[in-house]
């Protein structure tokens, strides 16, 4: 491919990447720089061609929970101008080229945090009004499969997670999914996946996107963008069109517990891959405020195994208690 930036592409995938570049840019000269692919393991590159920036993303290794409909969902979102414009998409190869969004800090959004929350709520309403994404999995079942994986890793001592398993069973029985209410959903609305270009918001990274309960995206957005009761009320009213009633709040509490157990599963699955001498026998977790204070003081460093494991425990505790959790970009 002629660019040192592509040296990170495994040899078996280089032909597909070269074909994507040729299909999109023909013989035009390009410049490329590797970017971080985040937790997904994807290979991401900033491409410059004809004086314009683009993004090439090559999907990472497939997990057992891989969503086969992510690219169909991404295309629908792109056509609705919720995701960046797609120039090339090869679902079989897991390669996509899109416009590159020159992002500004989310804190620059007009109206400050309130304006950001209102803008995000409007974006979720637009997403949920698109032609519906393909079906993949009942969300509670997906959470249960991920949680079962964590239990199988023996990260925690026998019996320690039994109360969580019992509550998950109760939630699945008392709040069954209603396919008739499902809408298009991103399912990972965290600050790393929301971009502000100076004028508007975009959603990126669609590997978790499929039709789902409309409250899943709302619950995730609340935990990541609305850290105060006031902002929570702003987001809910802007998304719902009015203040939510008690029935909606009860459903939201159940869905929010599931989203927190899901992210506990993601964080603790990562923690379980690291060497350890014995299972953890202590589920004690800091509060969200204590966790963030530890990050700010340097007692915990974001992105390290210790912070990921501690955050996993915070989310795990919140599944039972309903207590606040730290936003995912702080972990």
mmCIF file of C-alpha atoms in Angstrom:
data_model
loop_
_atom_site.group_PDB
_atom_site.id
_atom_site.type_symbol
_atom_site.label_atom_id
_atom_site.label_comp_id
_atom_site.label_asym_id
_atom_site.label_seq_id
_atom_site.Cartn_x
_atom_site.Cartn_y
_atom_site.Cartn_z
ATOM 1 C CA UNK A 1 0.000 0.000 0.000
ATOM 2 C CA UNK A 2 3.043 2.195 0.100
ATOM 3 C CA UNK A 3 2.402 3.851 3.479
ATOM 4 C CA UNK A 4 4.235 3.035 6.699
ATOM 5 C CA UNK A 5 0.998 3.762 8.548
ATOM 6 C CA UNK A 6 -0.455 0.540 7.116
ATOM 7 C CA UNK A 7 2.329 -1.652 8.493
ATOM 8 C CA UNK A 8 0.045 -2.477 11.425
ATOM 9 C CA UNK A 9 -2.451 -4.142 9.063
ATOM 10 C CA UNK A 10 -2.056 -7.939 9.244
ATOM 11 C CA UNK A 11 -0.715 -9.325 5.937
ATOM 12 C CA UNK A 12 -3.895 -11.322 5.370
ATOM 13 C CA UNK A 13 -5.948 -8.104 5.371
ATOM 14 C CA UNK A 14 -3.719 -5.817 3.360
ATOM 15 C CA UNK A 15 -5.209 -6.785 0.017
ATOM 16 C CA UNK A 16 -8.716 -5.879 1.225
ATOM 17 C CA UNK A 17 -7.510 -2.545 2.601
ATOM 18 C CA UNK A 18 -5.667 -1.790 -0.657
ATOM 19 C CA UNK A 19 -8.812 -2.656 -2.643
ATOM 20 C CA UNK A 20 -10.912 -0.312 -0.465
ATOM 21 C CA UNK A 21 -8.462 2.541 -1.022
ATOM 22 C CA UNK A 22 -8.313 1.924 -4.775
ATOM 23 C CA UNK A 23 -12.090 1.706 -5.056
ATOM 24 C CA UNK A 24 -12.557 4.968 -3.164
ATOM 25 C CA UNK A 25 -9.648 7.109 -4.329
ATOM 26 C CA UNK A 26 -8.579 5.414 -7.593
ATOM 27 C CA UNK A 27 -5.017 6.499 -8.353
ATOM 28 C CA UNK A 28 -5.183 9.762 -6.407
ATOM 29 C CA UNK A 29 -2.243 10.221 -4.027
ATOM 30 C CA UNK A 30 -3.151 9.750 -0.390
ATOM 31 C CA UNK A 31 -1.581 10.381 2.994
ATOM 32 C CA UNK A 32 -2.360 8.110 5.933
ATOM 33 C CA UNK A 33 -1.861 8.183 9.687
ATOM 34 C CA UNK A 34 -2.859 5.524 12.202
ATOM 35 C CA UNK A 35 -5.315 6.470 14.972
ATOM 36 C CA UNK A 36 -6.388 4.638 18.098
ATOM 37 C CA UNK A 37 -9.131 2.104 17.456
ATOM 38 C CA UNK A 38 -10.338 2.134 21.055
ATOM 39 C CA UNK A 39 -11.496 -0.912 22.980
ATOM 40 C CA UNK A 40 -12.863 -2.725 19.919
ATOM 41 C CA UNK A 41 -9.438 -3.634 18.558
ATOM 42 C CA UNK A 42 -10.234 -2.060 15.182
ATOM 43 C CA UNK A 43 -7.502 -0.547 13.007
ATOM 44 C CA UNK A 44 -8.328 3.085 12.259
ATOM 45 C CA UNK A 45 -6.572 5.463 9.848
ATOM 46 C CA UNK A 46 -6.973 9.098 8.916
ATOM 47 C CA UNK A 47 -6.701 9.367 5.136
ATOM 48 C CA UNK A 48 -6.089 12.585 3.209
ATOM 49 C CA UNK A 49 -6.922 12.647 -0.490
ATOM 50 C CA UNK A 50 -7.714 15.569 -2.755
ATOM 51 C CA UNK A 51 -7.279 17.982 0.140
ATOM 52 C CA UNK A 52 -9.997 16.332 2.237
ATOM 53 C CA UNK A 53 -9.784 14.033 5.277
ATOM 54 C CA UNK A 54 -11.429 10.621 5.463
ATOM 55 C CA UNK A 55 -11.421 7.747 7.921
ATOM 56 C CA UNK A 56 -10.705 4.090 7.157
ATOM 57 C CA UNK A 57 -11.715 1.536 9.766
ATOM 58 C CA UNK A 58 -10.827 -2.161 9.570
ATOM 59 C CA UNK A 59 -12.775 -4.310 12.026
ATOM 60 C CA UNK A 60 -10.804 -6.082 14.752
ATOM 61 C CA UNK A 61 -10.944 -9.755 15.778
ATOM 62 C CA UNK A 62 -14.456 -11.172 15.999
ATOM 63 C CA UNK A 63 -15.818 -11.853 19.477
ATOM 64 C CA UNK A 64 -18.449 -14.504 20.267
ATOM 65 C CA UNK A 65 -20.943 -11.650 20.779
ATOM 66 C CA UNK A 66 -20.178 -9.980 17.425
ATOM 67 C CA UNK A 67 -23.153 -8.228 15.882
ATOM 68 C CA UNK A 68 -23.472 -9.285 12.215
ATOM 69 C CA UNK A 69 -25.828 -6.385 11.416
ATOM 70 C CA UNK A 70 -23.583 -3.483 12.409
ATOM 71 C CA UNK A 71 -22.914 -2.336 8.850
ATOM 72 C CA UNK A 72 -26.578 -2.419 7.814
ATOM 73 C CA UNK A 73 -27.333 -0.306 10.887
ATOM 74 C CA UNK A 74 -24.433 2.035 10.143
ATOM 75 C CA UNK A 75 -25.667 2.581 6.578
ATOM 76 C CA UNK A 76 -29.159 3.525 7.791
ATOM 77 C CA UNK A 77 -27.651 5.947 10.312
ATOM 78 C CA UNK A 78 -25.368 7.430 7.664
ATOM 79 C CA UNK A 79 -28.264 7.976 5.265
ATOM 80 C CA UNK A 80 -30.025 9.843 8.079
ATOM 81 C CA UNK A 81 -26.877 11.989 8.634
ATOM 82 C CA UNK A 82 -26.508 10.628 12.170
ATOM 83 C CA UNK A 83 -23.299 8.780 11.276
ATOM 84 C CA UNK A 84 -20.666 10.219 8.902
ATOM 85 C CA UNK A 85 -21.147 9.765 5.142
ATOM 86 C CA UNK A 86 -19.973 6.360 3.853
ATOM 87 C CA UNK A 87 -17.755 6.267 0.770
ATOM 88 C CA UNK A 88 -16.865 2.575 0.814
ATOM 89 C CA UNK A 89 -18.322 -0.338 2.743
ATOM 90 C CA UNK A 90 -17.224 -3.971 2.537
ATOM 91 C CA UNK A 91 -19.161 -5.791 5.246
ATOM 92 C CA UNK A 92 -17.564 -9.154 4.444
ATOM 93 C CA UNK A 93 -14.070 -7.735 4.927
ATOM 94 C CA UNK A 94 -15.130 -5.481 7.800
ATOM 95 C CA UNK A 95 -13.725 -2.365 6.120
ATOM 96 C CA UNK A 96 -15.433 1.005 5.844
ATOM 97 C CA UNK A 97 -14.295 4.429 4.629
ATOM 98 C CA UNK A 98 -16.217 7.494 5.761
ATOM 99 C CA UNK A 99 -15.860 11.235 5.960
ATOM 100 C CA UNK A 100 -13.532 12.265 8.769
ATOM 101 C CA UNK A 101 -15.180 14.427 11.435
ATOM 102 C CA UNK A 102 -12.832 17.148 12.625
ATOM 103 C CA UNK A 103 -13.966 17.140 16.213
ATOM 104 C CA UNK A 104 -13.992 19.812 18.844
ATOM 105 C CA UNK A 105 -14.309 19.160 22.577
ATOM 106 C CA UNK A 106 -17.825 18.299 23.671
ATOM 107 C CA UNK A 107 -17.420 21.076 26.236
ATOM 108 C CA UNK A 108 -17.487 23.576 23.331
ATOM 109 C CA UNK A 109 -21.103 22.695 22.544
ATOM 110 C CA UNK A 110 -23.338 25.799 22.631
ATOM 111 C CA UNK A 111 -25.254 26.045 25.869
ATOM 112 C CA UNK A 112 -22.635 24.161 27.858
ATOM 113 C CA UNK A 113 -23.517 20.817 29.390
ATOM 114 C CA UNK A 114 -27.246 21.509 29.204
ATOM 115 C CA UNK A 115 -27.005 22.313 25.500
ATOM 116 C CA UNK A 116 -24.970 19.148 24.901
ATOM 117 C CA UNK A 117 -27.523 17.014 26.725
ATOM 118 C CA UNK A 118 -30.388 18.556 24.768
ATOM 119 C CA UNK A 119 -28.504 18.044 21.494
ATOM 120 C CA UNK A 120 -27.809 14.419 22.342
ATOM 121 C CA UNK A 121 -31.450 13.804 23.250
ATOM 122 C CA UNK A 122 -32.483 15.236 19.861
ATOM 123 C CA UNK A 123 -29.941 13.003 18.118
ATOM 124 C CA UNK A 124 -31.354 9.925 19.884
ATOM 125 C CA UNK A 125 -34.880 10.908 18.867
ATOM 126 C CA UNK A 126 -33.748 11.173 15.240
ATOM 127 C CA UNK A 127 -31.986 7.811 15.466
ATOM 128 C CA UNK A 128 -35.029 6.115 16.923
ATOM 129 C CA UNK A 129 -37.174 7.529 14.088
ATOM 130 C CA UNK A 130 -35.034 5.998 11.301
ATOM 131 C CA UNK A 131 -36.042 2.843 9.400
ATOM 132 C CA UNK A 132 -35.605 0.174 12.039
ATOM 133 C CA UNK A 133 -32.238 -1.581 12.332
ATOM 134 C CA UNK A 134 -32.019 -5.379 11.948
ATOM 135 C CA UNK A 135 -32.690 -7.580 14.978
ATOM 136 C CA UNK A 136 -29.734 -9.210 16.702
ATOM 137 C CA UNK A 137 -30.332 -10.297 20.299
ATOM 138 C CA UNK A 138 -32.657 -9.643 23.189
ATOM 139 C CA UNK A 139 -30.625 -7.170 25.248
ATOM 140 C CA UNK A 140 -31.204 -8.904 28.588
ATOM 141 C CA UNK A 141 -30.113 -12.211 27.070
ATOM 142 C CA UNK A 142 -26.950 -10.562 25.724
ATOM 143 C CA UNK A 143 -26.215 -9.124 29.165
ATOM 144 C CA UNK A 144 -26.809 -12.541 30.728
ATOM 145 C CA UNK A 145 -24.402 -14.233 28.300
ATOM 146 C CA UNK A 146 -21.700 -11.673 29.040
ATOM 147 C CA UNK A 147 -22.262 -11.978 32.795
ATOM 148 C CA UNK A 148 -22.120 -15.785 32.550
ATOM 149 C CA UNK A 149 -18.761 -15.418 30.800
ATOM 150 C CA UNK A 150 -17.438 -13.275 33.664
ATOM 151 C CA UNK A 151 -18.550 -15.933 36.157
ATOM 152 C CA UNK A 152 -16.811 -18.664 34.157
ATOM 153 C CA UNK A 153 -13.489 -16.806 34.233
ATOM 154 C CA UNK A 154 -13.228 -17.376 38.005
ATOM 155 C CA UNK A 155 -12.215 -13.746 38.405
ATOM 156 C CA UNK A 156 -14.269 -13.756 41.614
ATOM 157 C CA UNK A 157 -14.549 -16.384 44.315
ATOM 158 C CA UNK A 158 -17.374 -18.936 44.113
ATOM 159 C CA UNK A 159 -20.723 -17.575 45.231
ATOM 160 C CA UNK A 160 -19.646 -13.945 45.293
ATOM 161 C CA UNK A 161 -21.751 -13.056 42.238
ATOM 162 C CA UNK A 162 -24.808 -15.115 43.214
ATOM 163 C CA UNK A 163 -26.843 -12.028 44.320
ATOM 164 C CA UNK A 164 -26.208 -10.437 40.923
ATOM 165 C CA UNK A 165 -27.311 -13.589 39.109
ATOM 166 C CA UNK A 166 -30.489 -13.698 41.202
ATOM 167 C CA UNK A 167 -31.345 -10.064 40.468
ATOM 168 C CA UNK A 168 -30.684 -10.540 36.764
ATOM 169 C CA UNK A 169 -33.115 -13.461 36.755
ATOM 170 C CA UNK A 170 -35.731 -11.321 38.481
ATOM 171 C CA UNK A 171 -35.269 -8.464 36.004
ATOM 172 C CA UNK A 172 -35.583 -10.794 33.022
ATOM 173 C CA UNK A 173 -38.810 -12.219 34.420
ATOM 174 C CA UNK A 174 -40.371 -8.927 35.515
ATOM 175 C CA UNK A 175 -39.354 -6.786 32.531
ATOM 176 C CA UNK A 176 -39.581 -8.986 29.428
ATOM 177 C CA UNK A 177 -38.594 -7.418 26.125
ATOM 178 C CA UNK A 178 -41.397 -6.071 23.932
ATOM 179 C CA UNK A 179 -40.319 -6.453 20.284
ATOM 180 C CA UNK A 180 -43.175 -4.170 19.219
ATOM 181 C CA UNK A 181 -41.526 -1.272 21.063
ATOM 182 C CA UNK A 182 -38.038 -1.816 19.599
ATOM 183 C CA UNK A 183 -36.352 1.020 17.683
ATOM 184 C CA UNK A 184 -33.026 1.646 15.977
ATOM 185 C CA UNK A 185 -30.384 1.795 18.703
ATOM 186 C CA UNK A 186 -26.662 2.527 18.866
ATOM 187 C CA UNK A 187 -26.295 0.676 22.192
ATOM 188 C CA UNK A 188 -22.994 2.329 23.174
ATOM 189 C CA UNK A 189 -23.681 6.060 23.500
ATOM 190 C CA UNK A 190 -20.601 7.026 25.479
ATOM 191 C CA UNK A 191 -18.413 10.156 25.121
ATOM 192 C CA UNK A 192 -15.868 8.365 22.910
ATOM 193 C CA UNK A 193 -18.604 7.641 20.365
ATOM 194 C CA UNK A 194 -20.175 11.121 20.268
ATOM 195 C CA UNK A 195 -18.385 13.739 18.165
ATOM 196 C CA UNK A 196 -18.997 17.498 17.980
ATOM 197 C CA UNK A 197 -17.774 19.225 14.808
ATOM 198 C CA UNK A 198 -18.424 22.780 16.008
ATOM 199 C CA UNK A 199 -21.975 22.803 14.681
ATOM 200 C CA UNK A 200 -23.627 19.470 15.422
ATOM 201 C CA UNK A 201 -23.238 16.035 17.011
ATOM 202 C CA UNK A 202 -22.426 12.747 15.275
ATOM 203 C CA UNK A 203 -22.469 9.135 16.452
ATOM 204 C CA UNK A 204 -19.610 6.814 15.446
ATOM 205 C CA UNK A 205 -18.574 3.183 16.090
ATOM 206 C CA UNK A 206 -21.654 1.176 15.178
ATOM 207 C CA UNK A 207 -20.492 -2.361 16.026
ATOM 208 C CA UNK A 208 -23.118 -2.639 18.805
ATOM 209 C CA UNK A 209 -25.992 -1.177 16.771
ATOM 210 C CA UNK A 210 -29.219 -3.143 16.275
ATOM 211 C CA UNK A 211 -32.895 -2.730 17.131
ATOM 212 C CA UNK A 212 -33.473 -2.516 20.866
ATOM 213 C CA UNK A 213 -35.589 -1.107 23.667
ATOM 214 C CA UNK A 214 -35.565 2.705 23.210
ATOM 215 C CA UNK A 215 -34.533 3.140 26.847
ATOM 216 C CA UNK A 216 -31.172 1.366 26.379
ATOM 217 C CA UNK A 217 -29.580 4.310 24.569
ATOM 218 C CA UNK A 218 -31.276 6.713 26.984
ATOM 219 C CA UNK A 219 -29.933 4.851 30.039
ATOM 220 C CA UNK A 220 -26.387 4.768 28.670
ATOM 221 C CA UNK A 221 -26.541 8.450 27.726
ATOM 222 C CA UNK A 222 -27.772 9.385 31.204
ATOM 223 C CA UNK A 223 -24.840 7.643 32.887
ATOM 224 C CA UNK A 224 -22.299 9.222 30.562
ATOM 225 C CA UNK A 225 -23.612 12.763 30.037
ATOM 226 C CA UNK A 226 -26.122 13.639 32.774
ATOM 227 C CA UNK A 227 -24.279 13.402 36.079
ATOM 228 C CA UNK A 228 -26.758 15.526 38.058
ATOM 229 C CA UNK A 229 -30.499 15.149 38.701
ATOM 230 C CA UNK A 230 -31.062 18.430 36.837
ATOM 231 C CA UNK A 231 -29.262 17.232 33.706
ATOM 232 C CA UNK A 232 -31.014 13.879 33.942
ATOM 233 C CA UNK A 233 -34.350 15.688 33.893
ATOM 234 C CA UNK A 234 -33.238 17.808 30.931
ATOM 235 C CA UNK A 235 -32.207 14.764 28.893
ATOM 236 C CA UNK A 236 -35.345 12.793 29.682
ATOM 237 C CA UNK A 237 -37.689 15.704 28.936
ATOM 238 C CA UNK A 238 -35.882 16.573 25.688
ATOM 239 C CA UNK A 239 -35.938 12.949 24.539
ATOM 240 C CA UNK A 240 -39.482 12.108 25.695
ATOM 241 C CA UNK A 241 -41.046 15.461 24.805
ATOM 242 C CA UNK A 242 -42.260 15.970 28.383
ATOM 243 C CA UNK A 243 -41.360 14.930 31.903
ATOM 244 C CA UNK A 244 -41.488 11.130 32.231
ATOM 245 C CA UNK A 245 -44.209 9.569 34.377
ATOM 246 C CA UNK A 246 -43.634 7.006 37.139
ATOM 247 C CA UNK A 247 -44.220 4.039 34.813
ATOM 248 C CA UNK A 248 -41.510 5.224 32.419
ATOM 249 C CA UNK A 249 -39.113 5.903 35.290
ATOM 250 C CA UNK A 250 -39.702 2.380 36.638
ATOM 251 C CA UNK A 251 -38.911 0.863 33.234
ATOM 252 C CA UNK A 252 -35.868 3.112 32.937
ATOM 253 C CA UNK A 253 -34.555 1.924 36.319
ATOM 254 C CA UNK A 254 -34.745 -1.695 35.165
ATOM 255 C CA UNK A 255 -33.099 -0.994 31.813
ATOM 256 C CA UNK A 256 -30.433 1.127 33.494
ATOM 257 C CA UNK A 257 -29.551 -1.784 35.775
ATOM 258 C CA UNK A 258 -29.094 -3.987 32.706
ATOM 259 C CA UNK A 259 -26.876 -1.464 30.926
ATOM 260 C CA UNK A 260 -24.704 -1.167 34.035
ATOM 261 C CA UNK A 261 -24.349 -4.945 34.307
ATOM 262 C CA UNK A 262 -23.439 -5.014 30.619
ATOM 263 C CA UNK A 263 -20.590 -2.531 31.101
ATOM 264 C CA UNK A 264 -19.523 -4.335 34.278
ATOM 265 C CA UNK A 265 -19.249 -7.422 32.080
ATOM 266 C CA UNK A 266 -17.189 -5.592 29.456
ATOM 267 C CA UNK A 267 -14.796 -4.120 32.035
ATOM 268 C CA UNK A 268 -14.428 -7.287 34.081
ATOM 269 C CA UNK A 269 -13.979 -9.461 30.985
ATOM 270 C CA UNK A 270 -10.961 -7.307 30.174
ATOM 271 C CA UNK A 271 -9.725 -7.612 33.760
ATOM 272 C CA UNK A 272 -10.119 -11.396 33.665
ATOM 273 C CA UNK A 273 -7.617 -11.731 30.812
ATOM 274 C CA UNK A 274 -4.768 -10.531 33.046
ATOM 275 C CA UNK A 275 -2.619 -12.902 35.148
ATOM 276 C CA UNK A 276 -3.753 -13.348 38.756
ATOM 277 C CA UNK A 277 -2.768 -15.656 41.592
ATOM 278 C CA UNK A 278 -6.215 -16.240 43.084
ATOM 279 C CA UNK A 279 -9.861 -15.177 42.641
ATOM 280 C CA UNK A 280 -10.939 -11.824 44.032
ATOM 281 C CA UNK A 281 -12.815 -12.370 47.292
ATOM 282 C CA UNK A 282 -13.922 -8.770 47.838
ATOM 283 C CA UNK A 283 -16.647 -6.934 45.919
ATOM 284 C CA UNK A 284 -16.205 -3.698 47.872
ATOM 285 C CA UNK A 285 -16.243 -0.805 45.418
ATOM 286 C CA UNK A 286 -15.717 2.950 45.697
ATOM 287 C CA UNK A 287 -18.564 5.296 44.919
ATOM 288 C CA UNK A 288 -18.479 7.019 41.533
ATOM 289 C CA UNK A 289 -17.269 10.207 43.240
ATOM 290 C CA UNK A 290 -14.534 8.316 45.083
ATOM 291 C CA UNK A 291 -13.433 6.596 41.890
ATOM 292 C CA UNK A 292 -13.187 9.906 40.012
ATOM 293 C CA UNK A 293 -11.322 11.490 42.948
ATOM 294 C CA UNK A 294 -8.801 8.640 42.829
ATOM 295 C CA UNK A 295 -8.285 9.254 39.097
ATOM 296 C CA UNK A 296 -7.833 13.004 39.614
ATOM 297 C CA UNK A 297 -5.369 12.519 42.485
ATOM 298 C CA UNK A 298 -3.299 9.941 40.614
ATOM 299 C CA UNK A 299 -4.054 7.095 43.033
ATOM 300 C CA UNK A 300 -5.657 5.399 40.019
ATOM 301 C CA UNK A 301 -4.527 5.968 36.451
ATOM 302 C CA UNK A 302 -7.192 5.861 33.745
ATOM 303 C CA UNK A 303 -6.792 3.030 31.269
ATOM 304 C CA UNK A 304 -4.734 0.801 33.549
ATOM 305 C CA UNK A 305 -5.782 -2.698 34.670
ATOM 306 C CA UNK A 306 -6.326 -1.414 38.214
ATOM 307 C CA UNK A 307 -8.714 1.346 37.103
ATOM 308 C CA UNK A 308 -10.596 -0.993 34.757
ATOM 309 C CA UNK A 309 -11.035 -3.603 37.510
ATOM 310 C CA UNK A 310 -12.100 -0.967 40.055
ATOM 311 C CA UNK A 311 -14.586 0.538 37.597
ATOM 312 C CA UNK A 312 -15.968 -2.919 36.849
ATOM 313 C CA UNK A 313 -16.682 -3.305 40.562
ATOM 314 C CA UNK A 314 -18.378 0.124 40.668
ATOM 315 C CA UNK A 315 -20.693 -0.877 37.816
ATOM 316 C CA UNK A 316 -21.278 -4.288 39.399
ATOM 317 C CA UNK A 317 -22.252 -2.696 42.719
ATOM 318 C CA UNK A 318 -24.531 -0.233 40.944
ATOM 319 C CA UNK A 319 -26.421 -3.079 39.303
ATOM 320 C CA UNK A 320 -27.681 -3.972 42.786
ATOM 321 C CA UNK A 321 -27.848 -0.529 44.393
ATOM 322 C CA UNK A 322 -28.709 1.867 41.584
ATOM 323 C CA UNK A 323 -25.914 4.201 42.721
ATOM 324 C CA UNK A 324 -24.221 6.515 40.214
ATOM 325 C CA UNK A 325 -21.404 5.218 38.004
ATOM 326 C CA UNK A 326 -18.460 7.081 36.415
ATOM 327 C CA UNK A 327 -18.716 7.979 32.730
ATOM 328 C CA UNK A 328 -16.888 5.485 30.549
ATOM 329 C CA UNK A 329 -14.394 8.015 29.208
ATOM 330 C CA UNK A 330 -13.082 8.550 32.756
ATOM 331 C CA UNK A 331 -12.126 4.893 33.176
#
